[in-house]
JSON list of C-alpha atoms in Angstrom, two decimals:
[
{"chain": "A", "resi": 1, "resn": "MET", "atom": "CA", "xyz": [14.03, 24.50, -58.20]},
{"chain": "A", "resi": 2, "resn": "LYS", "atom": "CA", "xyz": [13.86, 21.00, -58.01]},
{"chain": "A", "resi": 3, "resn": "LYS", "atom": "CA", "xyz": [16.46, 20.41, -55.30]},
{"chain": "A", "resi": 4, "resn": "LEU", "atom": "CA", "xyz": [14.88, 23.85, -53.08]},
{"chain": "A", "resi": 5, "resn": "LEU", "atom": "CA", "xyz": [11.08, 21.66, -53.03]},
{"chain": "A", "resi": 6, "resn": "LEU", "atom": "CA", "xyz": [13.07, 18.98, -51.72]},
{"chain": "A", "resi": 7, "resn": "THR", "atom": "CA", "xyz": [14.89, 20.34, -49.21]},
{"chain": "A", "resi": 8, "resn": "ALA", "atom": "CA", "xyz": [11.91, 22.73, -47.61]},
{"chain": "A", "resi": 9, "resn": "ALA", "atom": "CA", "xyz": [10.05, 19.36, -48.22]},
{"chain": "A", "resi": 10, "resn": "LEU", "atom": "CA", "xyz": [12.42, 17.77, -46.30]},
{"chain": "A", "resi": 11, "resn": "PHE", "atom": "CA", "xyz": [13.00, 20.15, -44.12]},
{"chain": "A", "resi": 12, "resn": "MET", "atom": "CA", "xyz": [8.54, 20.31, -42.95]},
{"chain": "A", "resi": 13, "resn": "GLY", "atom": "CA", "xyz": [9.39, 16.18, -42.38]},
{"chain": "A", "resi": 14, "resn": "LEU", "atom": "CA", "xyz": [12.24, 16.66, -39.94]},
{"chain": "A", "resi": 15, "resn": "GLN", "atom": "CA", "xyz": [9.98, 19.00, -38.10]},
{"chain": "A", "resi": 16, "resn": "ALA", "atom": "CA", "xyz": [6.65, 17.75, -37.83]},
{"chain": "A", "resi": 17, "resn": "ALA", "atom": "CA", "xyz": [8.55, 15.20, -37.23]},
{"chain": "A", "resi": 18, "resn": "TYR", "atom": "CA", "xyz": [10.36, 16.39, -33.70]},
{"chain": "A", "resi": 19, "resn": "ALA", "atom": "CA", "xyz": [6.54, 18.10, -33.16]},
{"chain": "A", "resi": 20, "resn": "GLN", "atom": "CA", "xyz": [5.54, 15.16, -32.71]},
{"chain": "A", "resi": 21, "resn": "GLN", "atom": "CA", "xyz": [8.31, 13.59, -30.39]},
{"chain": "A", "resi": 22, "resn": "ASP", "atom": "CA", "xyz": [8.10, 16.82, -28.83]},
{"chain": "A", "resi": 23, "resn": "THR", "atom": "CA", "xyz": [4.41, 15.76, -27.92]},
{"chain": "A", "resi": 24, "resn": "THR", "atom": "CA", "xyz": [4.14, 12.33, -26.43]},
{"chain": "A", "resi": 25, "resn": "VAL", "atom": "CA", "xyz": [6.85, 13.23, -24.01]},
{"chain": "A", "resi": 26, "resn": "ALA", "atom": "CA", "xyz": [4.58, 15.59, -23.06]},
{"chain": "A", "resi": 27, "resn": "THR", "atom": "CA", "xyz": [1.55, 13.90, -22.97]},
{"chain": "A", "resi": 28, "resn": "ALA", "atom": "CA", "xyz": [3.67, 10.51, -21.06]},
{"chain": "A", "resi": 29, "resn": "PRO", "atom": "CA", "xyz": [1.93, 9.34, -17.59]},
{"chain": "A", "resi": 30, "resn": "THR", "atom": "CA", "xyz": [3.83, 9.79, -14.92]},
{"chain": "A", "resi": 31, "resn": "THR", "atom": "CA", "xyz": [5.25, 6.80, -12.72]},
{"chain": "A", "resi": 32, "resn": "ARG", "atom": "CA", "xyz": [3.76, 6.80, -9.14]},
{"chain": "A", "resi": 33, "resn": "PRO", "atom": "CA", "xyz": [3.59, 4.18, -7.16]},
{"chain": "A", "resi": 34, "resn": "ASP", "atom": "CA", "xyz": [0.24, 2.37, -6.07]},
{"chain": "A", "resi": 35, "resn": "TRP", "atom": "CA", "xyz": [0.55, 2.16, -2.61]},
{"chain": "A", "resi": 36, "resn": "ARG", "atom": "CA", "xyz": [-2.19, -0.04, -2.80]},
{"chain": "A", "resi": 37, "resn": "ASN", "atom": "CA", "xyz": [-0.90, -2.99, -3.77]},
{"chain": "A", "resi": 38, "resn": "VAL", "atom": "CA", "xyz": [2.06, -2.81, -0.71]},
{"chain": "A", "resi": 39, "resn": "ASP", "atom": "CA", "xyz": [1.57, -4.73, 2.80]},
{"chain": "A", "resi": 40, "resn": "LEU", "atom": "CA", "xyz": [3.50, -1.83, 5.15]},
{"chain": "A", "resi": 41, "resn": "SER", "atom": "CA", "xyz": [0.81, -3.78, 8.35]},
{"chain": "A", "resi": 42, "resn": "ASN", "atom": "CA", "xyz": [4.27, -4.93, 9.62]},
{"chain": "A", "resi": 43, "resn": "ARG", "atom": "CA", "xyz": [6.92, -2.67, 8.95]},
{"chain": "A", "resi": 44, "resn": "GLY", "atom": "CA", "xyz": [9.13, -1.22, 11.55]},
{"chain": "A", "resi": 45, "resn": "ASN", "atom": "CA", "xyz": [8.85, 3.08, 11.97]},
{"chain": "A", "resi": 46, "resn": "ASP", "atom": "CA", "xyz": [9.89, 4.37, 15.11]},
{"chain": "A", "resi": 47, "resn": "HIS", "atom": "CA", "xyz": [7.02, 1.88, 17.88]},
{"chain": "A", "resi": 48, "resn": "PHE", "atom": "CA", "xyz": [9.01, 2.17, 20.35]},
{"chain": "A", "resi": 49, "resn": "VAL", "atom": "CA", "xyz": [11.36, 6.48, 20.73]},
{"chain": "A", "resi": 50, "resn": "ILE", "atom": "CA", "xyz": [13.95, 6.82, 23.56]},
{"chain": "A", "resi": 51, "resn": "GLN", "atom": "CA", "xyz": [15.64, 10.98, 24.12]},
{"chain": "A", "resi": 52, "resn": "PHE", "atom": "CA", "xyz": [17.67, 11.63, 26.09]},
{"chain": "A", "resi": 53, "resn": "GLY", "atom": "CA", "xyz": [18.66, 15.94, 26.11]},
{"chain": "A", "resi": 54, "resn": "ALA", "atom": "CA", "xyz": [18.81, 19.39, 27.79]},
{"chain": "A", "resi": 55, "resn": "ASP", "atom": "CA", "xyz": [16.41, 20.22, 29.83]},
{"chain": "A", "resi": 56, "resn": "SER", "atom": "CA", "xyz": [16.07, 25.34, 29.84]},
{"chain": "A", "resi": 57, "resn": "TRP", "atom": "CA", "xyz": [13.69, 26.86, 32.11]},
{"chain": "A", "resi": 58, "resn": "GLY", "atom": "CA", "xyz": [13.89, 30.03, 30.08]},
{"chain": "A", "resi": 59, "resn": "SER", "atom": "CA", "xyz": [13.60, 33.47, 30.89]},
{"chain": "A", "resi": 60, "resn": "THR", "atom": "CA", "xyz": [13.25, 33.40, 34.63]},
{"chain": "A", "resi": 61, "resn": "PRO", "atom": "CA", "xyz": [13.23, 35.67, 37.74]},
{"chain": "A", "resi": 62, "resn": "ASP", "atom": "CA", "xyz": [16.97, 36.00, 39.29]},
{"chain": "A", "resi": 63, "resn": "SER", "atom": "CA", "xyz": [16.16, 34.70, 42.63]},
{"chain": "A", "resi": 64, "resn": "ILE", "atom": "CA", "xyz": [15.89, 31.17, 40.41]},
{"chain": "A", "resi": 65, "resn": "ARG", "atom": "CA", "xyz": [19.45, 30.19, 39.48]},
{"chain": "A", "resi": 66, "resn": "THR", "atom": "CA", "xyz": [19.63, 27.12, 37.80]},
{"chain": "A", "resi": 67, "resn": "SER", "atom": "CA", "xyz": [22.83, 25.81, 36.29]},
{"chain": "A", "resi": 68, "resn": "GLY", "atom": "CA", "xyz": [24.55, 22.75, 35.12]},
{"chain": "A", "resi": 69, "resn": "PHE", "atom": "CA", "xyz": [23.57, 20.37, 32.50]},
{"chain": "A", "resi": 70, "resn": "SER", "atom": "CA", "xyz": [20.27, 20.13, 33.05]},
{"chain": "A", "resi": 71, "resn": "ARG", "atom": "CA", "xyz": [18.94, 17.33, 31.09]},
{"chain": "A", "resi": 72, "resn": "HIS", "atom": "CA", "xyz": [15.76, 14.39, 30.08]},
{"chain": "A", "resi": 73, "resn": "PHE", "atom": "CA", "xyz": [14.82, 11.06, 29.45]},
{"chain": "A", "resi": 74, "resn": "ASN", "atom": "CA", "xyz": [11.84, 9.88, 28.04]},
{"chain": "A", "resi": 75, "resn": "ALA", "atom": "CA", "xyz": [10.31, 7.18, 27.05]},
{"chain": "A", "resi": 76, "resn": "TYR", "atom": "CA", "xyz": [7.59, 5.72, 24.84]},
{"chain": "A", "resi": 77, "resn": "PHE", "atom": "CA", "xyz": [5.90, 3.02, 23.10]},
{"chain": "A", "resi": 78, "resn": "MET", "atom": "CA", "xyz": [4.04, 4.02, 19.23]},
{"chain": "A", "resi": 79, "resn": "LEU", "atom": "CA", "xyz": [1.35, 3.12, 17.82]},
{"chain": "A", "resi": 80, "resn": "ASP", "atom": "CA", "xyz": [1.80, 4.15, 13.70]},
{"chain": "A", "resi": 81, "resn": "LYS", "atom": "CA", "xyz": [-0.65, 4.15, 10.92]},
{"chain": "A", "resi": 82, "resn": "PRO", "atom": "CA", "xyz": [0.21, 5.39, 7.70]},
{"chain": "A", "resi": 83, "resn": "PHE", "atom": "CA", "xyz": [-2.38, 7.52, 5.55]},
{"chain": "A", "resi": 84, "resn": "LYS", "atom": "CA", "xyz": [-3.46, 4.27, 3.07]},
{"chain": "A", "resi": 85, "resn": "THR", "atom": "CA", "xyz": [-2.51, 7.28, -0.52]},
{"chain": "A", "resi": 86, "resn": "ASN", "atom": "CA", "xyz": [-0.15, 8.16, 0.54]},
{"chain": "A", "resi": 87, "resn": "PRO", "atom": "CA", "xyz": [1.78, 6.26, 3.39]},
{"chain": "A", "resi": 88, "resn": "ARG", "atom": "CA", "xyz": [5.06, 8.62, 3.56]},
{"chain": "A", "resi": 89, "resn": "MET", "atom": "CA", "xyz": [2.61, 10.22, 5.24]},
{"chain": "A", "resi": 90, "resn": "SER", "atom": "CA", "xyz": [1.85, 8.85, 9.12]},
{"chain": "A", "resi": 91, "resn": "VAL", "atom": "CA", "xyz": [-0.72, 8.32, 12.35]},
{"chain": "A", "resi": 92, "resn": "GLY", "atom": "CA", "xyz": [2.12, 8.03, 15.22]},
{"chain": "A", "resi": 93, "resn": "PHE", "atom": "CA", "xyz": [0.74, 7.59, 19.14]},
{"chain": "A", "resi": 94, "resn": "GLY", "atom": "CA", "xyz": [1.28, 5.65, 21.85]},
{"chain": "A", "resi": 95, "resn": "ALA", "atom": "CA", "xyz": [2.70, 6.49, 25.66]},
{"chain": "A", "resi": 96, "resn": "GLY", "atom": "CA", "xyz": [5.56, 6.36, 28.20]},
{"chain": "A", "resi": 97, "resn": "ILE", "atom": "CA", "xyz": [7.32, 7.99, 30.72]},
{"chain": "A", "resi": 98, "resn": "GLY", "atom": "CA", "xyz": [8.77, 11.84, 30.78]},
{"chain": "A", "resi": 99, "resn": "SER", "atom": "CA", "xyz": [11.62, 13.14, 33.16]},
{"chain": "A", "resi": 100, "resn": "SER", "atom": "CA", "xyz": [13.55, 15.92, 33.60]},
{"chain": "A", "resi": 101, "resn": "ASN", "atom": "CA", "xyz": [16.42, 16.84, 36.17]},
{"chain": "A", "resi": 102, "resn": "MET", "atom": "CA", "xyz": [16.53, 21.36, 37.04]},
{"chain": "A", "resi": 103, "resn": "PHE", "atom": "CA", "xyz": [19.27, 22.03, 38.69]},
{"chain": "A", "resi": 104, "resn": "PHE", "atom": "CA", "xyz": [20.41, 25.50, 40.90]},
{"chain": "A", "resi": 105, "resn": "ASN", "atom": "CA", "xyz": [23.11, 26.97, 42.02]},
{"chain": "A", "resi": 106, "resn": "ARG", "atom": "CA", "xyz": [23.01, 27.36, 45.50]},
{"chain": "A", "resi": 107, "resn": "THR", "atom": "CA", "xyz": [18.98, 28.47, 46.30]},
{"chain": "A", "resi": 108, "resn": "TYR", "atom": "CA", "xyz": [17.27, 25.82, 48.14]},
{"chain": "A", "resi": 109, "resn": "ILE", "atom": "CA", "xyz": [13.37, 24.75, 47.21]},
{"chain": "A", "resi": 110, "resn": "ASP", "atom": "CA", "xyz": [10.83, 24.10, 49.60]},
{"chain": "A", "resi": 111, "resn": "LEU", "atom": "CA", "xyz": [8.17, 21.61, 48.78]},
{"chain": "A", "resi": 112, "resn": "LYS", "atom": "CA", "xyz": [6.65, 21.13, 51.73]},
{"chain": "A", "resi": 113, "resn": "ALA", "atom": "CA", "xyz": [6.37, 25.61, 52.37]},
{"chain": "A", "resi": 114, "resn": "PRO", "atom": "CA", "xyz": [3.67, 26.13, 54.41]},
{"chain": "A", "resi": 115, "resn": "GLY", "atom": "CA", "xyz": [1.61, 28.90, 52.27]},
{"chain": "A", "resi": 116, "resn": "THR", "atom": "CA", "xyz": [0.69, 28.81, 48.88]},
{"chain": "A", "resi": 117, "resn": "ARG", "atom": "CA", "xyz": [3.99, 29.83, 46.80]},
{"chain": "A", "resi": 118, "resn": "LEU", "atom": "CA", "xyz": [6.51, 27.84, 46.22]},
{"chain": "A", "resi": 119, "resn": "PRO", "atom": "CA", "xyz": [10.05, 29.71, 47.53]},
{"chain": "A", "resi": 120, "resn": "PHE", "atom": "CA", "xyz": [12.84, 30.14, 45.29]},
{"chain": "A", "resi": 121, "resn": "THR", "atom": "CA", "xyz": [16.01, 30.61, 48.34]},
{"chain": "A", "resi": 122, "resn": "ASN", "atom": "CA", "xyz": [19.32, 31.85, 48.22]},
{"chain": "A", "resi": 123, "resn": "LEU", "atom": "CA", "xyz": [21.85, 30.53, 50.57]},
{"chain": "A", "resi": 124, "resn": "ASP", "atom": "CA", "xyz": [24.39, 32.84, 48.97]},
{"chain": "A", "resi": 125, "resn": "SER", "atom": "CA", "xyz": [25.85, 34.06, 52.60]},
{"chain": "A", "resi": 126, "resn": "SER", "atom": "CA", "xyz": [24.90, 30.79, 54.43]},
{"chain": "A", "resi": 127, "resn": "ASN", "atom": "CA", "xyz": [25.22, 26.74, 54.89]},
{"chain": "A", "resi": 128, "resn": "HIS", "atom": "CA", "xyz": [23.94, 25.86, 50.86]},
{"chain": "A", "resi": 129, "resn": "PHE", "atom": "CA", "xyz": [24.40, 21.77, 49.01]},
{"chain": "A", "resi": 130, "resn": "LYS", "atom": "CA", "xyz": [26.97, 21.72, 46.60]},
{"chain": "A", "resi": 131, "resn": "LYS", "atom": "CA", "xyz": [24.51, 19.84, 44.16]},
{"chain": "A", "resi": 132, "resn": "PHE", "atom": "CA", "xyz": [20.97, 20.44, 44.43]},
{"chain": "A", "resi": 133, "resn": "LYS", "atom": "CA", "xyz": [18.09, 19.51, 41.99]},
{"chain": "A", "resi": 134, "resn": "LEU", "atom": "CA", "xyz": [14.01, 19.58, 40.98]},
{"chain": "A", "resi": 135, "resn": "ALA", "atom": "CA", "xyz": [12.82, 16.20, 40.03]},
{"chain": "A", "resi": 136, "resn": "THR", "atom": "CA", "xyz": [9.55, 15.86, 38.00]},
{"chain": "A", "resi": 137, "resn": "VAL", "atom": "CA", "xyz": [8.38, 12.03, 36.35]},
{"chain": "A", "resi": 138, "resn": "PHE", "atom": "CA", "xyz": [4.99, 13.51, 34.05]},
{"chain": "A", "resi": 139, "resn": "LEU", "atom": "CA", "xyz": [2.80, 10.05, 32.85]},
{"chain": "A", "resi": 140, "resn": "GLU", "atom": "CA", "xyz": [2.47, 11.47, 28.60]},
{"chain": "A", "resi": 141, "resn": "ALA", "atom": "CA", "xyz": [0.72, 11.04, 25.46]},
{"chain": "A", "resi": 142, "resn": "PRO", "atom": "CA", "xyz": [2.95, 11.80, 22.73]},
{"chain": "A", "resi": 143, "resn": "VAL", "atom": "CA", "xyz": [0.40, 12.16, 19.17]},
{"chain": "A", "resi": 144, "resn": "GLU", "atom": "CA", "xyz": [3.15, 12.40, 15.52]},
{"chain": "A", "resi": 145, "resn": "LEU", "atom": "CA", "xyz": [2.02, 12.92, 11.89]},
{"chain": "A", "resi": 146, "resn": "ARG", "atom": "CA", "xyz": [5.53, 12.01, 11.00]},
{"chain": "A", "resi": 147, "resn": "PHE", "atom": "CA", "xyz": [7.25, 12.43, 7.30]},
{"chain": "A", "resi": 148, "resn": "THR", "atom": "CA", "xyz": [9.36, 8.62, 6.10]},
{"chain": "A", "resi": 149, "resn": "SER", "atom": "CA", "xyz": [10.73, 9.21, 2.51]},
{"chain": "A", "resi": 150, "resn": "ASN", "atom": "CA", "xyz": [10.80, 6.29, 2.33]},
{"chain": "A", "resi": 151, "resn": "PRO", "atom": "CA", "xyz": [8.26, 3.81, 3.93]},
{"chain": "A", "resi": 152, "resn": "LEU", "atom": "CA", "xyz": [9.06, 0.34, 2.44]},
{"chain": "A", "resi": 153, "resn": "GLU", "atom": "CA", "xyz": [12.28, 1.33, 4.51]},
{"chain": "A", "resi": 154, "resn": "PRO", "atom": "CA", "xyz": [12.20, 3.49, 7.51]},
{"chain": "A", "resi": 155, "resn": "SER", "atom": "CA", "xyz": [15.48, 2.61, 8.78]},
{"chain": "A", "resi": 156, "resn": "LYS", "atom": "CA", "xyz": [17.36, 4.20, 5.45]},
{"chain": "A", "resi": 157, "resn": "SER", "atom": "CA", "xyz": [15.06, 7.03, 5.59]},
{"chain": "A", "resi": 158, "resn": "TYR", "atom": "CA", "xyz": [14.73, 10.22, 6.43]},
{"chain": "A", "resi": 159, "resn": "LYS", "atom": "CA", "xyz": [11.73, 11.16, 9.39]},
{"chain": "A", "resi": 160, "resn": "ILE", "atom": "CA", "xyz": [9.95, 14.79, 10.02]},
{"chain": "A", "resi": 161, "resn": "ALA", "atom": "CA", "xyz": [7.78, 15.07, 13.17]},
{"chain": "A", "resi": 162, "resn": "ILE", "atom": "CA", "xyz": [5.48, 17.17, 15.08]},
{"chain": "A", "resi": 163, "resn": "GLY", "atom": "CA", "xyz": [3.35, 16.80, 17.19]},
{"chain": "A", "resi": 164, "resn": "ALA", "atom": "CA", "xyz": [2.01, 17.49, 20.46]},
{"chain": "A", "resi": 165, "resn": "LYS", "atom": "CA", "xyz": [1.97, 15.49, 24.06]},
{"chain": "A", "resi": 166, "resn": "VAL", "atom": "CA", "xyz": [-0.25, 15.54, 27.28]},
{"chain": "A", "resi": 167, "resn": "GLY", "atom": "CA", "xyz": [1.29, 14.13, 30.40]},
{"chain": "A", "resi": 168, "resn": "THR", "atom": "CA", "xyz": [0.08, 13.76, 34.26]},
{"chain": "A", "resi": 169, "resn": "LEU", "atom": "CA", "xyz": [2.64, 14.48, 37.45]},
{"chain": "A", "resi": 170, "resn": "LEU", "atom": "CA", "xyz": [3.29, 10.71, 38.38]},
{"chain": "A", "resi": 171, "resn": "SER", "atom": "CA", "xyz": [5.99, 12.41, 41.90]},
{"chain": "A", "resi": 172, "resn": "ALA", "atom": "CA", "xyz": [8.24, 15.20, 41.78]},
{"chain": "A", "resi": 173, "resn": "HIS", "atom": "CA", "xyz": [11.12, 15.61, 44.78]},
{"chain": "A", "resi": 174, "resn": "THR", "atom": "CA", "xyz": [14.11, 17.37, 45.15]},
{"chain": "A", "resi": 175, "resn": "LYS", "atom": "CA", "xyz": [17.36, 15.99, 46.11]},
{"chain": "A", "resi": 176, "resn": "GLY", "atom": "CA", "xyz": [20.34, 17.73, 48.09]},
{"chain": "A", "resi": 177, "resn": "LYS", "atom": "CA", "xyz": [24.32, 16.48, 48.42]},
{"chain": "A", "resi": 178, "resn": "ASN", "atom": "CA", "xyz": [27.31, 18.37, 50.35]},
{"chain": "A", "resi": 179, "resn": "LEU", "atom": "CA", "xyz": [26.53, 20.10, 52.10]},
{"chain": "A", "resi": 180, "resn": "GLN", "atom": "CA", "xyz": [28.84, 23.11, 52.13]},
{"chain": "A", "resi": 181, "resn": "ASP", "atom": "CA", "xyz": [29.71, 26.30, 54.71]},
{"chain": "A", "resi": 182, "resn": "LYS", "atom": "CA", "xyz": [29.30, 30.06, 52.60]},
{"chain": "A", "resi": 183, "resn": "ASN", "atom": "CA", "xyz": [32.54, 29.50, 51.66]},
{"chain": "A", "resi": 184, "resn": "GLY", "atom": "CA", "xyz": [32.24, 26.29, 49.97]},
{"chain": "A", "resi": 185, "resn": "THR", "atom": "CA", "xyz": [33.96, 24.83, 51.74]},
{"chain": "A", "resi": 186, "resn": "SER", "atom": "CA", "xyz": [31.90, 21.02, 52.25]},
{"chain": "A", "resi": 187, "resn": "ILE", "atom": "CA", "xyz": [30.70, 20.16, 56.43]},
{"chain": "A", "resi": 188, "resn": "ASN", "atom": "CA", "xyz": [30.03, 16.46, 55.11]},
{"chain": "A", "resi": 189, "resn": "ASN", "atom": "CA", "xyz": [28.11, 14.42, 52.84]},
{"chain": "A", "resi": 190, "resn": "TYR", "atom": "CA", "xyz": [24.69, 14.58, 53.98]},
{"chain": "A", "resi": 191, "resn": "ILE", "atom": "CA", "xyz": [21.90, 13.94, 51.68]},
{"chain": "A", "resi": 192, "resn": "GLU", "atom": "CA", "xyz": [17.97, 15.90, 52.07]},
{"chain": "A", "resi": 193, "resn": "LYS", "atom": "CA", "xyz": [15.31, 14.57, 50.09]},
{"chain": "A", "resi": 194, "resn": "GLU", "atom": "CA", "xyz": [11.80, 16.11, 49.48]},
{"chain": "A", "resi": 195, "resn": "LYS", "atom": "CA", "xyz": [9.13, 14.99, 47.30]},
{"chain": "A", "resi": 196, "resn": "SER", "atom": "CA", "xyz": [5.63, 16.59, 47.32]},
{"chain": "A", "resi": 197, "resn": "LYS", "atom": "CA", "xyz": [3.76, 18.01, 44.67]},
{"chain": "A", "resi": 198, "resn": "LYS", "atom": "CA", "xyz": [2.11, 20.32, 46.06]},
{"chain": "A", "resi": 199, "resn": "PHE", "atom": "CA", "xyz": [2.87, 23.22, 44.23]},
{"chain": "A", "resi": 200, "resn": "ILE", "atom": "CA", "xyz": [3.38, 21.25, 40.92]},
{"chain": "A", "resi": 201, "resn": "ASN", "atom": "CA", "xyz": [1.04, 21.65, 37.73]},
{"chain": "A", "resi": 202, "resn": "SER", "atom": "CA", "xyz": [-0.64, 18.51, 37.53]},
{"chain": "A", "resi": 203, "resn": "THR", "atom": "CA", "xyz": [-0.62, 18.44, 33.67]},
{"chain": "A", "resi": 204, "resn": "ARG", "atom": "CA", "xyz": [1.60, 18.63, 30.90]},
{"chain": "A", "resi": 205, "resn": "VAL", "atom": "CA", "xyz": [0.70, 19.31, 27.71]},
{"chain": "A", "resi": 206, "resn": "SER", "atom": "CA", "xyz": [3.53, 20.61, 24.79]},
{"chain": "A", "resi": 207, "resn": "ALA", "atom": "CA", "xyz": [4.56, 21.10, 21.46]},
{"chain": "A", "resi": 208, "resn": "THR", "atom": "CA", "xyz": [7.08, 18.28, 19.77]},
{"chain": "A", "resi": 209, "resn": "ALA", "atom": "CA", "xyz": [9.19, 18.32, 16.34]},
{"chain": "A", "resi": 210, "resn": "ARG", "atom": "CA", "xyz": [11.81, 15.70, 15.55]},
{"chain": "A", "resi": 211, "resn": "VAL", "atom": "CA", "xyz": [13.81, 15.94, 12.78]},
{"chain": "A", "resi": 212, "resn": "GLY", "atom": "CA", "xyz": [16.59, 12.62, 11.67]},
{"chain": "A", "resi": 213, "resn": "TYR", "atom": "CA", "xyz": [17.65, 9.78, 9.18]},
{"chain": "A", "resi": 214, "resn": "GLY", "atom": "CA", "xyz": [16.89, 6.18, 10.11]},
{"chain": "A", "resi": 215, "resn": "ILE", "atom": "CA", "xyz": [16.96, 5.62, 14.07]},
{"chain": "A", "resi": 216, "resn": "PHE", "atom": "CA", "xyz": [18.55, 9.30, 15.03]},
{"chain": "A", "resi": 217, "resn": "SER", "atom": "CA", "xyz": [16.64, 11.72, 15.03]},
{"chain": "A", "resi": 218, "resn": "VAL", "atom": "CA", "xyz": [17.10, 15.48, 17.20]},
{"chain": "A", "resi": 219, "resn": "HIS", "atom": "CA", "xyz": [14.95, 16.20, 18.95]},
{"chain": "A", "resi": 220, "resn": "ALA", "atom": "CA", "xyz": [13.26, 19.34, 20.65]},
{"chain": "A", "resi": 221, "resn": "ALA", "atom": "CA", "xyz": [10.09, 20.33, 23.06]},
{"chain": "A", "resi": 222, "resn": "TYR", "atom": "CA", "xyz": [8.09, 23.67, 24.52]},
{"chain": "A", "resi": 223, "resn": "GLN", "atom": "CA", "xyz": [5.82, 23.47, 27.26]},
{"chain": "A", "resi": 224, "resn": "ILE", "atom": "CA", "xyz": [2.85, 25.43, 26.39]},
{"chain": "A", "resi": 225, "resn": "THR", "atom": "CA", "xyz": [1.02, 24.52, 30.11]},
{"chain": "A", "resi": 226, "resn": "ASN", "atom": "CA", "xyz": [3.37, 26.88, 33.31]},
{"chain": "A", "resi": 227, "resn": "PHE", "atom": "CA", "xyz": [5.71, 24.26, 34.58]},
{"chain": "A", "resi": 228, "resn": "LEU", "atom": "CA", "xyz": [3.78, 25.99, 38.59]},
{"chain": "A", "resi": 229, "resn": "LYS", "atom": "CA", "xyz": [-0.08, 25.99, 39.71]},
{"chain": "A", "resi": 230, "resn": "GLU", "atom": "CA", "xyz": [-1.77, 28.91, 39.48]},
{"chain": "A", "resi": 231, "resn": "GLY", "atom": "CA", "xyz": [-0.36, 31.41, 41.76]},
{"chain": "A", "resi": 232, "resn": "ALA", "atom": "CA", "xyz": [2.73, 29.06, 43.07]},
{"chain": "A", "resi": 233, "resn": "GLY", "atom": "CA", "xyz": [5.21, 31.51, 41.26]},
{"chain": "A", "resi": 234, "resn": "PRO", "atom": "CA", "xyz": [6.48, 33.43, 38.37]},
{"chain": "A", "resi": 235, "resn": "GLU", "atom": "CA", "xyz": [5.81, 31.79, 34.75]},
{"chain": "A", "resi": 236, "resn": "ILE", "atom": "CA", "xyz": [7.86, 29.26, 34.08]},
{"chain": "A", "resi": 237, "resn": "ARG", "atom": "CA", "xyz": [7.96, 27.71, 29.73]},
{"chain": "A", "resi": 238, "resn": "PRO", "atom": "CA", "xyz": [10.64, 24.58, 29.94]},
{"chain": "A", "resi": 239, "resn": "PHE", "atom": "CA", "xyz": [11.80, 23.74, 26.98]},
{"chain": "A", "resi": 240, "resn": "SER", "atom": "CA", "xyz": [14.37, 20.44, 26.24]},
{"chain": "A", "resi": 241, "resn": "ILE", "atom": "CA", "xyz": [15.95, 19.84, 22.79]},
{"chain": "A", "resi": 242, "resn": "GLY", "atom": "CA", "xyz": [17.94, 16.34, 22.51]},
{"chain": "A", "resi": 243, "resn": "LEU", "atom": "CA", "xyz": [18.73, 13.33, 21.15]},
{"chain": "A", "resi": 244, "resn": "THR", "atom": "CA", "xyz": [16.06, 10.33, 19.91]},
{"chain": "A", "resi": 245, "resn": "ILE", "atom": "CA", "xyz": [16.86, 6.74, 19.39]},
{"chain": "A", "resi": 246, "resn": "SER", "atom": "CA", "xyz": [13.76, 5.18, 17.91]},
{"chain": "A", "resi": 247, "resn": "GLY", "atom": "CA", "xyz": [13.26, 1.17, 16.00]},
{"chain": "A", "resi": 248, "resn": "LEU", "atom": "CA", "xyz": [10.87, -1.80, 16.30]}
]
């Protein structure tokens, strides 16, 4: 009987000890960094951004025949303002240049055409340029909501950013190189340039996103506004994807 009572008392004591231990573990406070005592004013976090990649006009009428590797090059200087309570989140904003080169197949675009509609002329049965492109340059102001997994070392962190950019058209021109006949035989190395902003929408608004690690990330952009002015042609909303290199 004494052994039974002793065993019961020991069992109850062990249960009480485990219950106390579980309660201690369950109620232990979670340790979180106190960002108020961390100085991030001089950290480097994508203050200088360079982007290169492919451009597309998406679904367009058959008369608009893009071809080759249409591409863009962008360069921005941006400020980065981390949130005080959680500096893994920050807002980036700044200014820079965004350029695009769209290439076309046996197509002539007359930026100086009379009237209000931009003509895209197919040249399957006549002389044409072997290489023909439409180039645009915008002054842009990008804004991003950023997430950095380790704000103390952004160069060794995963990064995600979503945002938008607003641009104003600086220049637009076409360039044709190497004149050929209808059979593709070279006639001469004639180069033709035409410069005009008449038909191109002077304001560009795009939605943007990028994701990556350290100084490298993949970016994408979709133009919300129409590429051409109202009534100047079909609806064209370019999108792009490419590689971003960021630092400083």
